[in-house]
Amino acid sequence: MIIFFDTCTDLFNTIDNIKALNQSLHFKNFISRREEYLKSLSNLPENWIDGNSIKPSQTAINNSISILHYLGDYVLGNSLVGDVLLVMSPSPNGLISFQVKKVDDYILMAIGDAGVELEICKDESFESLPTININNLSLLDEYLGYLVNGK
């Protein structure tokens, strides 16, 4: 296949589009792998960590998968691939923790059966936020926007 470009700008725009597409595909693969990780949490034994620990319920896992896809769509839709870091892990209390981080600022999420408990750290200021119902994640947009844009 031969591709002709009218200007160098057309060539560079095409290269940038290919890079963006490649980055997007890698990110979608990352989201898919993280979903598999979340599903695997159902295989944790009770008392999975030293001491008294509870494995996440299937509802907490499903809620976490919903949040994961919501975050994935937000990151892709706002061209933030590579700008934010996502860390997730089970907690001894049966919740699943997500941390969405941009530089030194972050949102902590504790996801369980009842919804999403949120805390945000922005400019070294720490604030607990209202719990979000899993069926109304649009409120999360406001907090994510504040994290990544300062608005």
CSV table of C-alpha atoms in Angstrom, one decimal:
chain,number,residue,atom,x,y,z
A,1,MET,CA,0.0,0.0,0.0
A,2,ILE,CA,1.3,3.4,-0.9
A,3,ILE,CA,0.2,6.5,0.9
A,4,PHE,CA,0.8,10.0,-0.4
A,5,PHE,CA,0.9,13.1,1.7
A,6,ASP,CA,0.3,16.6,0.5
A,7,THR,CA,2.4,18.2,3.2
A,8,CYS,CA,4.7,17.3,6.0
A,9,THR,CA,1.9,18.4,8.3
A,10,ASP,CA,-0.3,15.6,6.9
A,11,LEU,CA,2.5,13.1,7.5
A,12,PHE,CA,3.0,14.2,11.1
A,13,ASN,CA,-0.7,14.3,11.8
A,14,THR,CA,-1.0,10.7,10.4
A,15,ILE,CA,1.9,9.6,12.6
A,16,ASP,CA,0.3,11.2,15.7
A,17,ASN,CA,-3.0,9.5,14.9
A,18,ILE,CA,-1.3,6.1,14.6
A,19,LYS,CA,0.5,6.7,18.0
A,20,ALA,CA,-2.8,7.7,19.6
A,21,LEU,CA,-4.5,4.7,18.2
A,22,ASN,CA,-1.7,2.4,19.4
A,23,GLN,CA,-1.8,4.0,22.9
A,24,SER,CA,-5.6,3.6,23.0
A,25,LEU,CA,-5.3,-0.1,22.0
A,26,HIS,CA,-2.7,-0.7,24.7
A,27,PHE,CA,-4.9,1.0,27.3
A,28,LYS,CA,-7.9,-1.1,26.3
A,29,ASN,CA,-5.8,-4.2,26.7
A,30,PHE,CA,-4.7,-2.9,30.2
A,31,ILE,CA,-8.4,-2.4,31.2
A,32,SER,CA,-9.2,-5.9,30.0
A,33,ARG,CA,-6.3,-7.4,32.1
A,34,ARG,CA,-7.4,-5.4,35.1
A,35,GLU,CA,-11.0,-6.8,34.7
A,36,GLU,CA,-9.6,-10.3,34.7
A,37,TYR,CA,-7.6,-9.4,37.9
A,38,LEU,CA,-10.8,-8.2,39.6
A,39,LYS,CA,-12.7,-11.3,38.6
A,40,SER,CA,-9.9,-13.4,40.1
A,41,LEU,CA,-10.5,-11.8,43.5
A,42,SER,CA,-13.4,-14.2,43.9
A,43,ASN,CA,-10.8,-17.0,44.3
A,44,LEU,CA,-9.2,-15.4,47.4
A,45,PRO,CA,-9.6,-17.6,50.4
A,46,GLU,CA,-11.2,-16.3,53.6
A,47,ASN,CA,-8.6,-14.7,55.8
A,48,TRP,CA,-6.4,-14.2,52.7
A,49,ILE,CA,-4.0,-12.0,54.5
A,50,ASP,CA,-2.4,-12.5,58.0
A,51,GLY,CA,-5.0,-11.6,60.6
A,52,ASN,CA,-8.7,-11.3,60.1
A,53,SER,CA,-9.6,-10.5,56.5
A,54,ILE,CA,-12.7,-10.9,54.3
A,55,LYS,CA,-12.6,-11.6,50.6
A,56,PRO,CA,-14.6,-9.2,48.4
A,57,SER,CA,-18.2,-10.2,47.7
A,58,GLN,CA,-19.3,-10.8,44.1
A,59,THR,CA,-21.3,-7.6,44.2
A,60,ALA,CA,-18.2,-5.6,45.2
A,61,ILE,CA,-16.2,-7.3,42.4
A,62,ASN,CA,-19.0,-6.4,39.9
A,63,ASN,CA,-19.2,-2.9,41.2
A,64,SER,CA,-15.4,-2.6,40.8
A,65,ILE,CA,-15.6,-3.8,37.2
A,66,SER,CA,-18.3,-1.2,36.5
A,67,ILE,CA,-16.0,1.5,38.0
A,68,LEU,CA,-13.0,0.2,36.0
A,69,HIS,CA,-14.9,0.5,32.7
A,70,TYR,CA,-16.2,3.9,33.7
A,71,LEU,CA,-12.7,5.1,34.5
A,72,GLY,CA,-11.4,3.6,31.3
A,73,ASP,CA,-14.1,5.4,29.2
A,74,TYR,CA,-13.3,8.7,31.1
A,75,VAL,CA,-9.5,8.4,30.5
A,76,LEU,CA,-10.0,7.5,26.8
A,77,GLY,CA,-12.7,10.2,26.2
A,78,ASN,CA,-10.6,12.9,27.8
A,79,SER,CA,-7.3,11.9,26.2
A,80,LEU,CA,-5.7,11.1,29.5
A,81,VAL,CA,-3.9,7.9,28.6
A,82,GLY,CA,-0.5,8.1,30.1
A,83,ASP,CA,-1.4,11.1,32.3
A,84,VAL,CA,-3.1,9.1,35.1
A,85,LEU,CA,-2.1,6.1,37.1
A,86,LEU,CA,-4.6,3.5,38.3
A,87,VAL,CA,-3.7,1.1,41.2
A,88,MET,CA,-6.2,-1.4,42.6
A,89,SER,CA,-6.2,-4.0,45.3
A,90,PRO,CA,-8.4,-5.8,47.7
A,91,SER,CA,-8.7,-4.5,51.3
A,92,PRO,CA,-8.8,-6.7,54.4
A,93,ASN,CA,-12.3,-5.4,55.1
A,94,GLY,CA,-13.8,-6.9,51.9
A,95,LEU,CA,-13.7,-3.7,49.9
A,96,ILE,CA,-11.7,-3.1,46.7
A,97,SER,CA,-9.5,-0.1,46.7
A,98,PHE,CA,-8.7,2.0,43.6
A,99,GLN,CA,-6.3,4.9,43.5
A,100,VAL,CA,-6.5,7.2,40.5
A,101,LYS,CA,-3.3,9.4,40.6
A,102,LYS,CA,-2.1,12.3,38.6
A,103,VAL,CA,1.4,13.5,39.7
A,104,ASP,CA,1.0,14.0,43.5
A,105,ASP,CA,-2.8,14.3,43.5
A,106,TYR,CA,-5.1,11.3,43.8
A,107,ILE,CA,-8.6,10.0,44.4
A,108,LEU,CA,-9.0,7.0,46.7
A,109,MET,CA,-12.0,4.8,46.1
A,110,ALA,CA,-13.2,2.0,48.5
A,111,ILE,CA,-15.7,0.0,46.4
A,112,GLY,CA,-18.1,-2.4,48.1
A,113,ASP,CA,-21.7,-3.6,48.0
A,114,ALA,CA,-23.2,-0.2,48.9
A,115,GLY,CA,-21.3,2.0,46.6
A,116,VAL,CA,-18.1,3.9,46.3
A,117,GLU,CA,-16.6,5.8,49.3
A,118,LEU,CA,-14.3,8.6,48.0
A,119,GLU,CA,-11.4,10.6,49.4
A,120,ILE,CA,-9.4,13.1,47.3
A,121,CYS,CA,-6.0,14.6,47.9
A,122,LYS,CA,-5.3,17.7,45.8
A,123,ASP,CA,-2.5,20.2,46.4
A,124,GLU,CA,-1.7,18.4,49.7
A,125,SER,CA,-5.3,19.0,50.9
A,126,PHE,CA,-7.2,15.9,51.9
A,127,GLU,CA,-11.0,15.7,51.8
A,128,SER,CA,-13.6,12.9,52.3
A,129,LEU,CA,-16.4,13.1,49.7
A,130,PRO,CA,-19.9,11.7,49.8
A,131,THR,CA,-20.4,8.1,49.0
A,132,ILE,CA,-21.5,7.6,45.3
A,133,ASN,CA,-24.3,5.2,44.4
A,134,ILE,CA,-23.0,2.6,41.9
A,135,ASN,CA,-26.0,3.4,39.7
A,136,ASN,CA,-25.2,7.1,39.5
A,137,LEU,CA,-21.5,7.4,38.6
A,138,SER,CA,-21.9,10.7,36.8
A,139,LEU,CA,-20.9,12.4,40.1
A,140,LEU,CA,-17.5,10.8,39.6
A,141,ASP,CA,-16.9,13.0,36.5
A,142,GLU,CA,-16.9,16.1,38.7
A,143,TYR,CA,-14.2,14.6,41.0
A,144,LEU,CA,-12.1,13.2,38.2
A,145,GLY,CA,-12.3,16.6,36.4
A,146,TYR,CA,-11.2,18.3,39.6
A,147,LEU,CA,-8.3,15.9,39.9
A,148,VAL,CA,-7.0,16.1,36.3
A,149,ASN,CA,-8.0,19.7,35.5
A,150,GLY,CA,-8.2,21.5,38.8
A,151,LYS,CA,-11.8,22.3,38.0
